[in-house]
């Protein structure tokens, strides 16, 4: 690292990372390696390794708070957990079996239904225009779209099960489901600069 050479620093760090990754070629998989640092606020589904990783960084507000209302934790952290689980069954994850091998393990009937349903889902996303003049490419973003919706639905179901048949309390005038969806929205809110969009 050279204090007055940002370009050189980036170039050298990329070369280091490339060499680090190449060093793994031809070696057995190191199951102790993570694709993220513990402080990273993110998560991932390592399908080929048959694991889901939640670094410590995401297990803090706004995603998780041990003292928070359960609806809030299910809406934020629960949706992330469900999202990563769902990746195991999305357009890419469905092609990886329980041992982490690339293999289409679905029945032809299930694969056909999946293709039909995901085409309809992608067409829905194609209609979204987050920035004027720019539409989402539903086919390109399919895995994330499936994981987002699946994770949210799984977390909502889990929240309802956690209530054990009892009604959720009303807190600050909001129902449990309202707090769930509010927490989901608040966990992902951001305000990007115009240049970033």
mmCIF file of C-alpha atoms in Angstrom, residues 37-127:
data_model
loop_
_atom_site.group_PDB
_atom_site.id
_atom_site.type_symbol
_atom_site.label_atom_id
_atom_site.label_comp_id
_atom_site.label_asym_id
_atom_site.label_seq_id
_atom_site.Cartn_x
_atom_site.Cartn_y
_atom_site.Cartn_z
ATOM 1 C CA UNK A 37 -15.514 -11.410 6.731
ATOM 2 C CA UNK A 38 -17.346 -11.726 10.094
ATOM 3 C CA UNK A 39 -18.078 -7.981 10.180
ATOM 4 C CA UNK A 40 -19.715 -7.943 6.729
ATOM 5 C CA UNK A 41 -23.398 -6.951 6.750
ATOM 6 C CA UNK A 42 -24.601 -9.540 4.257
ATOM 7 C CA UNK A 43 -25.233 -13.279 3.900
ATOM 8 C CA UNK A 44 -24.888 -15.923 1.218
ATOM 9 C CA UNK A 45 -25.931 -19.376 0.129
ATOM 10 C CA UNK A 46 -22.860 -21.391 -0.864
ATOM 11 C CA UNK A 47 -24.791 -23.978 -2.854
ATOM 12 C CA UNK A 48 -21.820 -26.001 -4.037
ATOM 13 C CA UNK A 49 -20.624 -26.225 -0.434
ATOM 14 C CA UNK A 50 -24.167 -26.874 0.790
ATOM 15 C CA UNK A 51 -24.046 -24.121 3.390
ATOM 16 C CA UNK A 52 -25.616 -20.808 4.249
ATOM 17 C CA UNK A 53 -23.475 -18.150 5.933
ATOM 18 C CA UNK A 54 -24.694 -15.302 8.127
ATOM 19 C CA UNK A 55 -21.691 -13.242 9.265
ATOM 20 C CA UNK A 56 -21.941 -11.617 12.676
ATOM 21 C CA UNK A 57 -22.233 -8.197 11.026
ATOM 22 C CA UNK A 58 -25.794 -8.854 9.849
ATOM 23 C CA UNK A 59 -26.932 -10.087 13.256
ATOM 24 C CA UNK A 60 -27.389 -6.563 14.605
ATOM 25 C CA UNK A 61 -29.961 -3.777 14.104
ATOM 26 C CA UNK A 62 -31.713 -3.093 11.834
ATOM 27 C CA UNK A 63 -31.685 -6.780 10.879
ATOM 28 C CA UNK A 64 -31.703 -8.387 14.326
ATOM 29 C CA UNK A 65 -32.081 -7.211 17.900
ATOM 30 C CA UNK A 66 -32.499 -9.704 20.752
ATOM 31 C CA UNK A 67 -34.715 -7.227 22.621
ATOM 32 C CA UNK A 68 -36.874 -6.321 19.603
ATOM 33 C CA UNK A 69 -40.470 -7.284 18.992
ATOM 34 C CA UNK A 70 -40.528 -10.728 17.287
ATOM 35 C CA UNK A 71 -42.453 -9.288 14.320
ATOM 36 C CA UNK A 72 -39.526 -6.935 13.688
ATOM 37 C CA UNK A 73 -36.895 -9.689 13.840
ATOM 38 C CA UNK A 74 -38.919 -11.991 11.583
ATOM 39 C CA UNK A 75 -39.512 -9.165 9.089
ATOM 40 C CA UNK A 76 -35.836 -8.221 8.896
ATOM 41 C CA UNK A 77 -33.527 -11.123 9.860
ATOM 42 C CA UNK A 78 -36.155 -13.776 9.127
ATOM 43 C CA UNK A 79 -36.584 -12.507 5.585
ATOM 44 C CA UNK A 80 -32.793 -12.609 5.045
ATOM 45 C CA UNK A 81 -32.627 -16.176 6.359
ATOM 46 C CA UNK A 82 -35.552 -17.178 4.161
ATOM 47 C CA UNK A 83 -33.942 -15.403 1.197
ATOM 48 C CA UNK A 84 -30.773 -17.478 1.529
ATOM 49 C CA UNK A 85 -32.717 -20.720 2.004
ATOM 50 C CA UNK A 86 -34.789 -19.939 -1.093
ATOM 51 C CA UNK A 87 -31.627 -19.531 -3.179
ATOM 52 C CA UNK A 88 -31.277 -23.294 -2.841
ATOM 53 C CA UNK A 89 -34.413 -23.644 -4.976
ATOM 54 C CA UNK A 90 -34.191 -20.678 -7.363
ATOM 55 C CA UNK A 91 -33.231 -20.757 -11.046
ATOM 56 C CA UNK A 92 -29.614 -21.615 -10.162
ATOM 57 C CA UNK A 93 -29.890 -23.360 -6.794
ATOM 58 C CA UNK A 94 -32.399 -25.901 -8.096
ATOM 59 C CA UNK A 95 -29.580 -27.347 -10.202
ATOM 60 C CA UNK A 96 -27.476 -28.244 -7.151
ATOM 61 C CA UNK A 97 -28.334 -31.383 -5.193
ATOM 62 C CA UNK A 98 -28.135 -32.014 -1.439
ATOM 63 C CA UNK A 99 -24.471 -33.051 -1.727
ATOM 64 C CA UNK A 100 -23.524 -29.815 -3.506
ATOM 65 C CA UNK A 101 -23.135 -31.489 -6.905
ATOM 66 C CA UNK A 102 -24.344 -29.829 -10.107
ATOM 67 C CA UNK A 103 -27.274 -32.058 -10.991
ATOM 68 C CA UNK A 104 -30.858 -31.363 -12.004
ATOM 69 C CA UNK A 105 -32.629 -33.356 -9.296
ATOM 70 C CA UNK A 106 -36.158 -32.145 -10.011
ATOM 71 C CA UNK A 107 -38.764 -34.229 -11.805
ATOM 72 C CA UNK A 108 -39.494 -33.133 -15.389
ATOM 73 C CA UNK A 109 -42.993 -32.091 -14.272
ATOM 74 C CA UNK A 110 -41.632 -29.890 -11.467
ATOM 75 C CA UNK A 111 -39.043 -28.350 -13.796
ATOM 76 C CA UNK A 112 -41.770 -27.554 -16.342
ATOM 77 C CA UNK A 113 -43.995 -25.920 -13.711
ATOM 78 C CA UNK A 114 -41.021 -23.958 -12.392
ATOM 79 C CA UNK A 115 -40.180 -22.690 -15.894
ATOM 80 C CA UNK A 116 -43.785 -21.609 -16.456
ATOM 81 C CA UNK A 117 -44.143 -19.889 -13.091
ATOM 82 C CA UNK A 118 -40.742 -18.194 -13.226
ATOM 83 C CA UNK A 119 -41.488 -16.890 -16.745
ATOM 84 C CA UNK A 120 -44.651 -15.244 -15.415
ATOM 85 C CA UNK A 121 -42.742 -13.898 -12.421
ATOM 86 C CA UNK A 122 -39.996 -12.501 -14.673
ATOM 87 C CA UNK A 123 -42.591 -10.848 -16.910
ATOM 88 C CA UNK A 124 -43.999 -9.113 -13.830
ATOM 89 C CA UNK A 125 -40.546 -7.770 -12.950
ATOM 90 C CA UNK A 126 -40.026 -6.638 -16.550
ATOM 91 C CA UNK A 127 -42.828 -4.117 -15.997
#
